[in-house]
Amino acid sequence: MVSSMASKVFKLIAEEARRQKYGLEMIPSENYVSSNVLRALGSILTNKYSEGFPGRRYYGGNEVIDKIENYAQDLAKKLFGVPVALVQSYSGSPANMAITMAVCNPRDIVMGLSLSSGGHLTHGAHLSFSSIFYTAVNYSVGKDWKIDFEELETLAKKHKPKLIWVGTTAYPFKLDYKKFRKIADMVDATLVADISHITGLIIGGVHTSPVPDVDIIMTTTHKTLRGPRGAIILVTERGLARDPEIKAKIERAIIPGIQGGPHNHQTAAIAVSLEEALRPSFKKYAIAVAKNAAVLAKELGTVSETHLILLSLTKYGYGMGYQAQYALEEAGITVNKNTIPGEPASPFYPSGIRLGTPALTSRGMKEEDMVRIAGWIKRVLEEIKGLDLPKKQEERKDFLKEVKEKIHENKNLKQIRKEVEKFAGKFPVPGIQ
Ligand SMILES: Cc1ncc(COP(=O)(O)O)c(C=O)c1O
């Protein structure tokens, strides 16, 4: 018999399934996994404790789990062309923590792109472990929104970091790993690429691989890779030559350093997604993601060299990020508010939105669909004109509450939502009828 608690959860899952099918999911770090990834994720593998690593477990009964984890590691090594792959980190943030612990001692200097320039929290942001337990120095982007290598070199020479992160979370341009390597070598820093956002593009050959130039790589598995939530840590030949003990150090940082038992259902689902990423069809997917993003960006009056678009809304008014996110959500289009480089409003009430094409492309949407979607986005943004953020900080919270209500009543947005639902509903979503 299904208990009332369980039935409530499944009702809510059905509600979320509807949202995922009839909306346009444009948060660039999200995607739709395949039915087989879902099957592995929902499997009985969740029942097993397996602290340790293949062949070296704390508990008995891990014969099969060892085979699964070894298989996932082998697939990752093959896909990226590296000698070491570890698949146990629960997600991207603990994976980055494990790498930092393996490379640095507490208080050592780590350098990463600032949050406001498109970097990630774990690369040295305020309030993250990476600045609480380590000494964080941030580099940034210049007026052209691209990484300022002159500043990076100056900061590196001044602070002599032990670790330099190259990786982004809201950056629409390609990364030149060779330039980072040159600077890391000047100060003898370990260079770590966090490719979470662009893994799929790297596999598809749309973005250069960091493998020849960096020591360690971290990728989340749930973004452009189209796997379950999780992470993979890779060590390159160069990284092993730099520190032959690095694999053991990262393993120790994962357990007992940070985690307990691995999530075996997650490991199995990662293996399924890696099998899928090794197929020729995945390359086609990655190419389509980037093509779609380029078309969408052009239609919105900007550029993208990757899977994401960072759109400044300054032409619509002051501090319009929240208003745009609310209005787009009302119209069935999910994006996130985001700071833009040189943020003119506030990091808490930013002036831009971040949107991308990985999830839409997984549903089979093509370039002509992007033109249509850009049309809806532009119509939605017209509706927020005049809803500028108050200059006085104390008025902002109440103002946004009122804006949300106003947006909820807006008839034009309701009309756009109808059109969006009709369109989106035609594209299948794996695992959703
Ligand atoms: C570049 C980058 N690194 C790490 C992470 C952290 O991943 P998770 O959310 O799985 O902890 C993210 C997630 O947004 C990311 O974009």
Coordinates of C-alpha atoms and ligand atoms in Angstrom, one line a residue:
M1 CA 0.0 0.0 0.0
V2 CA 1.3 3.5 -0.8
S3 CA 1.4 5.7 2.3
S4 CA -0.1 9.1 2.2
M5 CA 3.4 10.6 2.6
A6 CA 4.7 8.7 -0.5
S7 CA 1.6 9.7 -2.6
K8 CA 2.1 13.3 -1.8
V9 CA 5.7 13.2 -3.0
F10 CA 4.7 11.5 -6.2
K11 CA 2.0 14.1 -6.8
L12 CA 4.6 16.8 -6.4
I13 CA 7.0 14.9 -8.8
A14 CA 4.2 14.8 -11.4
E15 CA 3.7 18.6 -10.9
E16 CA 7.4 19.2 -11.5
A17 CA 7.3 16.9 -14.5
R18 CA 4.6 19.1 -16.0
R19 CA 6.7 22.2 -15.4
Q20 CA 9.8 20.5 -17.0
K21 CA 7.8 19.4 -20.1
Y22 CA 5.7 22.5 -20.8
G23 CA 8.3 25.1 -20.0
L24 CA 11.5 26.2 -21.7
E25 CA 14.4 25.3 -19.4
M26 CA 17.2 27.7 -20.2
I27 CA 19.4 27.7 -17.0
P28 CA 22.7 26.8 -18.7
S29 CA 23.8 24.4 -15.9
E30 CA 20.7 22.2 -16.3
N31 CA 19.9 19.4 -18.7
Y32 CA 17.6 16.4 -19.2
V33 CA 19.1 13.0 -18.5
S34 CA 18.2 9.9 -20.5
S35 CA 15.8 7.2 -19.3
N36 CA 18.8 4.9 -18.8
V37 CA 20.5 7.4 -16.5
L38 CA 17.3 7.7 -14.6
R39 CA 17.0 3.9 -14.3
A40 CA 20.5 3.6 -12.8
L41 CA 19.9 6.5 -10.5
G42 CA 16.7 5.0 -9.2
S43 CA 18.3 1.5 -8.7
I44 CA 18.9 -0.7 -5.7
L45 CA 22.6 0.3 -5.8
T46 CA 21.5 3.0 -3.3
N47 CA 21.2 0.3 -0.7
K48 CA 25.0 -0.4 -0.4
Y49 CA 27.7 1.0 1.8
S50 CA 31.1 1.1 0.1
E51 CA 33.5 3.4 2.0
G52 CA 36.9 3.3 0.4
F53 CA 37.9 2.7 -3.2
P54 CA 37.7 -0.4 -5.6
G55 CA 39.6 -3.3 -4.0
R56 CA 40.1 -1.3 -0.8
R57 CA 36.7 -1.1 1.0
Y58 CA 35.8 -0.9 4.6
Y59 CA 32.7 -3.0 4.3
G60 CA 32.2 -6.5 2.7
G61 CA 29.9 -7.3 -0.2
N62 CA 31.4 -4.8 -2.6
E63 CA 32.4 -7.2 -5.4
V64 CA 29.8 -5.8 -7.9
I65 CA 30.2 -2.2 -6.7
D66 CA 33.9 -2.4 -7.4
K67 CA 33.1 -3.5 -11.0
I68 CA 30.8 -0.6 -11.4
E69 CA 33.2 2.0 -10.0
N70 CA 36.1 0.6 -12.0
Y71 CA 34.0 0.7 -15.1
A72 CA 33.0 4.4 -14.5
Q73 CA 36.6 5.3 -13.9
D74 CA 37.7 3.5 -17.1
L75 CA 35.1 5.2 -19.2
A76 CA 36.1 8.7 -17.9
K77 CA 39.8 8.0 -18.6
K78 CA 38.9 6.9 -22.1
L79 CA 36.6 9.8 -22.8
F80 CA 39.1 12.5 -21.7
G81 CA 42.4 10.7 -22.4
V82 CA 43.9 10.9 -18.9
P83 CA 45.6 8.3 -16.6
V84 CA 43.5 8.9 -13.5
A85 CA 39.7 9.4 -12.9
L86 CA 37.9 9.5 -9.6
V87 CA 34.1 9.4 -9.6
Q88 CA 33.0 9.5 -5.9
S89 CA 32.6 13.2 -5.2
Y90 CA 29.0 13.8 -4.3
S91 CA 28.9 17.0 -6.5
G92 CA 31.1 19.7 -7.9
S93 CA 31.6 21.7 -4.8
P94 CA 32.9 18.8 -2.6
A95 CA 35.1 17.7 -5.6
N96 CA 36.7 21.2 -5.7
M97 CA 37.1 21.1 -2.0
A98 CA 38.9 17.7 -2.3
I99 CA 41.2 19.0 -5.0
T100 CA 42.0 22.1 -2.9
M101 CA 42.7 19.9 0.2
A102 CA 45.0 17.6 -1.9
V103 CA 47.0 20.5 -3.4
C104 CA 47.1 23.0 -0.5
N105 CA 47.6 23.3 3.2
P106 CA 45.1 25.5 5.2
R107 CA 45.8 29.2 4.6
D108 CA 47.7 28.6 1.3
I109 CA 46.9 31.0 -1.5
V110 CA 44.4 29.9 -4.1
M111 CA 43.5 32.1 -7.1
G112 CA 40.3 32.0 -9.1
L113 CA 38.0 34.2 -11.3
S114 CA 35.8 36.4 -9.1
L115 CA 32.2 35.5 -8.7
S116 CA 31.2 38.9 -10.2
S117 CA 33.3 38.1 -13.3
G118 CA 31.7 34.7 -13.8
G119 CA 33.8 32.5 -11.5
H120 CA 32.4 29.8 -9.2
L121 CA 32.0 30.1 -5.4
T122 CA 34.5 27.3 -4.7
H123 CA 37.3 29.2 -6.6
G124 CA 37.8 31.6 -3.7
A125 CA 34.6 33.5 -3.2
H126 CA 33.6 35.2 0.1
L127 CA 31.8 32.8 2.5
S128 CA 32.9 29.7 0.6
F129 CA 35.3 27.1 2.2
S130 CA 37.8 28.3 -0.4
S131 CA 38.2 31.7 1.2
I132 CA 37.4 30.6 4.8
F133 CA 40.1 27.9 5.1
Y134 CA 42.4 29.2 2.3
T135 CA 43.7 32.6 1.3
A136 CA 41.8 33.6 -1.8
V137 CA 42.9 36.0 -4.4
N138 CA 40.5 36.8 -7.3
Y139 CA 41.3 37.8 -10.8
S140 CA 38.6 39.3 -13.0
V141 CA 37.4 40.2 -16.5
G142 CA 38.1 43.5 -18.3
K143 CA 35.8 46.0 -20.0
D144 CA 35.4 43.6 -22.9
W145 CA 34.0 41.0 -20.5
K146 CA 37.1 38.7 -21.2
I147 CA 39.6 37.5 -18.7
D148 CA 42.2 40.1 -18.0
F149 CA 45.5 38.2 -18.3
E150 CA 47.6 41.2 -17.5
E151 CA 45.9 41.5 -14.1
L152 CA 46.1 37.7 -13.6
E153 CA 49.9 37.7 -14.3
T154 CA 50.5 40.6 -11.9
L155 CA 48.4 39.1 -9.2
A156 CA 50.1 35.7 -9.6
K157 CA 53.6 37.2 -9.4
K158 CA 52.6 39.2 -6.4
H159 CA 50.8 36.5 -4.4
K160 CA 52.5 33.3 -5.7
P161 CA 49.4 31.0 -5.4
K162 CA 49.8 27.3 -4.8
L163 CA 46.7 26.6 -7.0
I164 CA 45.2 28.5 -9.9
W165 CA 41.7 27.7 -11.0
V166 CA 40.7 28.1 -14.6
G167 CA 37.0 27.6 -14.9
T168 CA 33.8 29.6 -15.2
T169 CA 30.1 29.5 -14.5
A170 CA 28.8 32.6 -16.3
Y171 CA 31.3 33.3 -19.1
P172 CA 30.2 33.1 -22.8
F173 CA 33.7 33.0 -24.3
K174 CA 36.2 30.2 -25.0
L175 CA 39.1 29.7 -22.6
D176 CA 42.8 29.7 -23.7
Y177 CA 44.4 27.1 -21.3
K178 CA 47.9 27.7 -22.7
K179 CA 47.8 31.3 -21.5
F180 CA 46.9 30.1 -18.0
R181 CA 49.7 27.4 -18.1
K182 CA 52.3 30.1 -18.9
I183 CA 51.3 32.1 -15.9
A184 CA 51.0 29.1 -13.6
D185 CA 54.5 28.0 -14.7
M186 CA 55.9 31.5 -13.9
V187 CA 54.9 31.0 -10.2
D188 CA 55.1 27.2 -10.0
A189 CA 51.3 26.9 -9.3
T190 CA 49.2 23.7 -9.8
L191 CA 46.8 24.6 -12.6
V192 CA 43.3 23.1 -12.2
A193 CA 40.6 23.3 -14.8
D194 CA 37.0 23.3 -13.6
I195 CA 35.2 22.4 -16.9
S196 CA 31.8 21.8 -15.3
H197 CA 29.9 24.0 -17.7
I198 CA 31.7 23.1 -20.9
T199 CA 32.5 19.4 -20.5
G200 CA 30.0 18.4 -23.2
L201 CA 31.5 21.0 -25.6
I202 CA 35.0 19.7 -25.0
I203 CA 33.9 16.1 -25.7
G204 CA 32.2 17.3 -28.8
G205 CA 35.3 19.2 -30.0
V206 CA 33.5 22.6 -29.9
H207 CA 35.9 23.8 -27.1
T208 CA 39.6 23.0 -26.7
S209 CA 40.5 20.3 -24.2
P210 CA 42.5 21.5 -21.1
V211 CA 44.2 18.0 -20.9
P212 CA 47.5 18.9 -22.4
D213 CA 47.9 22.1 -20.4
V214 CA 46.6 21.6 -16.8
D215 CA 47.4 19.3 -13.9
I216 CA 44.0 18.4 -12.6
I217 CA 40.5 18.7 -14.0
M218 CA 37.1 18.7 -12.3
T219 CA 33.8 18.4 -14.0
T220 CA 30.3 18.2 -12.7
T221 CA 28.4 15.4 -14.5
H222 CA 24.9 17.0 -14.6
K223 CA 25.4 20.0 -16.9
T224 CA 26.4 19.7 -20.6
L225 CA 27.6 16.1 -19.9
R226 CA 23.9 15.2 -19.4
G227 CA 24.5 12.8 -16.5
P228 CA 23.2 12.6 -13.0
R229 CA 24.2 15.2 -10.3
G230 CA 27.8 14.3 -9.4
A231 CA 31.4 15.1 -10.3
I232 CA 34.5 13.5 -11.8
I233 CA 38.1 14.4 -10.9
L234 CA 40.8 13.8 -13.5
V235 CA 44.5 13.9 -13.2
T236 CA 46.5 14.5 -16.4
E237 CA 49.9 13.0 -17.3
R238 CA 51.4 16.4 -16.6
G239 CA 49.7 16.4 -13.2
L240 CA 51.1 13.0 -12.3
A241 CA 54.6 14.1 -13.3
R242 CA 54.2 17.1 -11.2
D243 CA 53.1 15.1 -8.1
P244 CA 53.2 11.3 -8.4
E245 CA 51.3 11.2 -5.1
I246 CA 48.4 13.4 -6.3
K247 CA 45.9 10.5 -6.8
A248 CA 46.4 9.2 -3.3
K249 CA 46.1 12.8 -1.9
I250 CA 42.8 13.4 -3.7
E251 CA 41.5 10.0 -2.6
R252 CA 42.4 10.8 1.0
A253 CA 40.7 14.2 0.7
I254 CA 37.5 12.6 -0.6
I255 CA 37.4 10.0 2.2
P256 CA 38.2 10.3 5.1
G257 CA 38.7 14.0 4.4
I258 CA 35.2 15.1 3.4
Q259 CA 32.9 12.3 2.6
G260 CA 31.7 8.9 3.9
G261 CA 30.2 6.2 1.7
P262 CA 30.0 6.8 -2.0
H263 CA 26.5 7.1 -3.7
N264 CA 26.8 3.9 -5.8
H265 CA 23.5 4.6 -7.7
Q266 CA 25.1 7.9 -8.7
T267 CA 28.3 6.2 -9.8
A268 CA 26.4 3.8 -12.0
A269 CA 24.4 6.6 -13.5
I270 CA 27.6 8.5 -14.2
A271 CA 28.9 5.4 -16.0
V272 CA 25.7 5.3 -18.1
S273 CA 26.1 8.9 -19.1
L274 CA 29.8 8.4 -20.0
E275 CA 28.8 5.5 -22.3
E276 CA 26.3 7.9 -23.9
A277 CA 29.0 10.6 -24.2
L278 CA 31.3 8.2 -26.0
R279 CA 28.8 7.7 -28.8
P280 CA 29.1 9.7 -32.1
S281 CA 25.6 11.1 -31.4
F282 CA 26.9 13.0 -28.4
K283 CA 29.3 15.0 -30.6
K284 CA 26.4 16.0 -32.8
Y285 CA 24.5 17.1 -29.6
A286 CA 27.4 19.3 -28.5
I287 CA 27.8 20.9 -31.8
A288 CA 24.1 21.7 -31.9
V289 CA 24.2 23.2 -28.4
A290 CA 26.8 25.7 -29.5
K291 CA 25.1 26.4 -32.8
N292 CA 21.8 27.1 -31.0
A293 CA 23.6 29.3 -28.4
A294 CA 25.2 31.4 -31.2
V295 CA 21.9 31.9 -33.0
L296 CA 20.0 32.7 -29.7
A297 CA 22.8 35.2 -28.7
K298 CA 22.7 36.9 -32.1
E299 CA 18.9 37.2 -32.0
L300 CA 19.2 38.8 -28.5
G301 CA 21.9 41.2 -29.7
T302 CA 25.0 39.7 -28.2
V303 CA 27.5 36.9 -28.7
S304 CA 28.2 33.4 -27.4
E305 CA 31.1 31.1 -28.1
T306 CA 29.8 28.4 -25.8
H307 CA 26.5 27.1 -24.6
L308 CA 25.5 30.2 -22.6
I309 CA 24.6 33.8 -23.0
L310 CA 25.1 36.5 -20.5
L311 CA 22.6 39.2 -21.3
S312 CA 22.9 42.8 -20.1
L313 CA 19.4 44.3 -19.5
T314 CA 20.7 47.9 -19.0
K315 CA 18.8 49.0 -22.1
Y316 CA 15.5 48.0 -20.4
G317 CA 16.2 49.9 -17.2
Y318 CA 18.2 49.9 -13.9
G319 CA 18.8 46.6 -12.0
M320 CA 16.4 44.5 -14.1
G321 CA 17.7 41.0 -13.4
Y322 CA 15.0 40.0 -10.9
Q323 CA 12.2 41.6 -12.9
A324 CA 13.3 39.7 -16.0
Q325 CA 13.6 36.4 -14.2
Y326 CA 10.1 36.8 -12.7
A327 CA 8.6 37.8 -16.0
L328 CA 10.2 35.1 -18.0
E329 CA 9.2 32.5 -15.4
E330 CA 5.6 33.8 -15.7
A331 CA 5.9 33.2 -19.4
G332 CA 7.2 29.6 -18.9
I333 CA 10.8 30.4 -19.6
T334 CA 13.3 29.6 -16.9
V335 CA 16.5 31.6 -16.6
N336 CA 18.5 33.1 -13.8
K337 CA 19.3 36.7 -12.8
N338 CA 23.0 37.3 -13.0
T339 CA 25.5 40.0 -12.4
I340 CA 27.2 41.5 -15.4
P341 CA 30.8 42.5 -15.5
G342 CA 31.2 46.0 -14.0
E343 CA 27.7 45.5 -12.4
P344 CA 26.1 49.0 -12.4
A345 CA 23.3 48.0 -9.9
S346 CA 24.2 45.5 -7.1
P347 CA 25.4 41.9 -6.8
F348 CA 22.2 41.2 -4.9
Y349 CA 19.9 42.9 -7.4
P350 CA 21.9 42.5 -10.6
S351 CA 21.5 43.9 -14.1
G352 CA 21.6 40.7 -16.3
I353 CA 20.3 37.3 -16.9
R354 CA 22.2 34.1 -17.8
L355 CA 20.6 31.6 -20.2
G356 CA 21.7 28.7 -22.3
T357 CA 20.8 25.9 -24.7
P358 CA 21.9 22.5 -23.3
A359 CA 18.5 21.4 -22.1
L360 CA 16.6 22.8 -25.1
T361 CA 19.0 21.0 -27.4
S362 CA 18.5 17.7 -25.5
R363 CA 14.8 18.0 -26.4
G364 CA 15.7 18.3 -30.1
M365 CA 15.2 22.0 -30.6
K366 CA 17.1 23.6 -33.5
E367 CA 18.3 26.9 -34.8
E368 CA 14.9 28.0 -36.2
D369 CA 13.4 27.2 -32.8
M370 CA 16.0 29.5 -31.1
V371 CA 14.8 32.4 -33.3
R372 CA 11.3 31.8 -32.1
I373 CA 12.3 31.6 -28.5
A374 CA 14.4 34.8 -28.8
G375 CA 11.2 36.4 -30.1
W376 CA 9.3 35.4 -26.9
I377 CA 12.2 36.5 -24.7
K378 CA 12.2 40.0 -26.3
R379 CA 8.4 40.3 -26.0
V380 CA 8.7 39.4 -22.3
L381 CA 11.5 41.9 -21.7
E382 CA 9.3 44.7 -23.2
E383 CA 6.9 44.0 -20.4
I384 CA 9.4 44.9 -17.6
K385 CA 10.2 48.3 -19.0
G386 CA 9.5 51.0 -16.4
L387 CA 10.0 48.6 -13.5
D388 CA 13.4 49.9 -12.6
L389 CA 15.0 48.9 -9.3
P390 CA 14.7 51.7 -6.6
K391 CA 18.0 53.4 -6.0
K392 CA 17.3 53.4 -2.2
Q393 CA 18.3 50.0 -0.8
E394 CA 15.6 49.8 1.9
E395 CA 12.9 50.1 -0.7
R396 CA 14.0 47.2 -2.9
K397 CA 12.5 44.2 -1.1
D398 CA 9.0 45.6 -1.0
F399 CA 9.3 46.8 -4.6
L400 CA 10.2 43.4 -5.8
K401 CA 7.3 41.8 -4.0
E402 CA 5.0 44.3 -5.8
V403 CA 6.7 43.6 -9.1
K404 CA 6.1 39.9 -8.7
E405 CA 2.4 40.5 -8.1
K406 CA 2.2 42.9 -11.1
I407 CA 3.9 40.4 -13.3
H408 CA 1.6 37.6 -12.2
E409 CA -1.4 39.7 -13.3
N410 CA 0.1 40.7 -16.7
K411 CA -2.1 39.5 -19.6
N412 CA 0.5 39.7 -22.3
L413 CA 2.8 37.4 -20.3
K414 CA -0.1 34.9 -19.9
Q415 CA -0.6 34.9 -23.6
I416 CA 3.1 34.3 -24.2
R417 CA 2.9 31.4 -21.7
K418 CA 0.1 29.8 -23.7
E419 CA 2.2 30.0 -26.9
V420 CA 5.3 28.7 -25.0
E421 CA 3.4 25.7 -23.5
K422 CA 2.0 24.7 -26.9
F423 CA 5.4 24.8 -28.4
A424 CA 7.4 23.1 -25.6
G425 CA 4.8 20.4 -25.2
K426 CA 5.6 19.1 -28.6
F427 CA 9.2 18.2 -27.7
P428 CA 9.7 15.0 -25.7
V429 CA 11.4 14.8 -22.4
P430 CA 13.0 11.5 -21.4
G431 CA 11.3 9.9 -18.4
I432 CA 8.2 12.1 -18.8
Q433 CA 5.1 10.9 -20.7
Ligands
LIG1 C1 32.2 25.9 -12.7 C2 31.4 25.2 -11.6 N1 32.1 24.5 -10.7 C3 31.5 23.9 -9.6 C4 30.1 23.9 -9.5 C5 29.5 23.3 -8.3 O1 28.8 22.2 -8.6 P1 27.7 21.6 -7.6 O2 26.5 22.6 -7.7 O3 27.4 20.3 -8.1 O4 28.3 21.6 -6.2 C6 29.4 24.6 -10.4 C7 27.9 24.6 -10.3 O5 27.2 25.6 -10.6 C8 30.0 25.3 -11.5 O6 29.3 26.0 -12.4

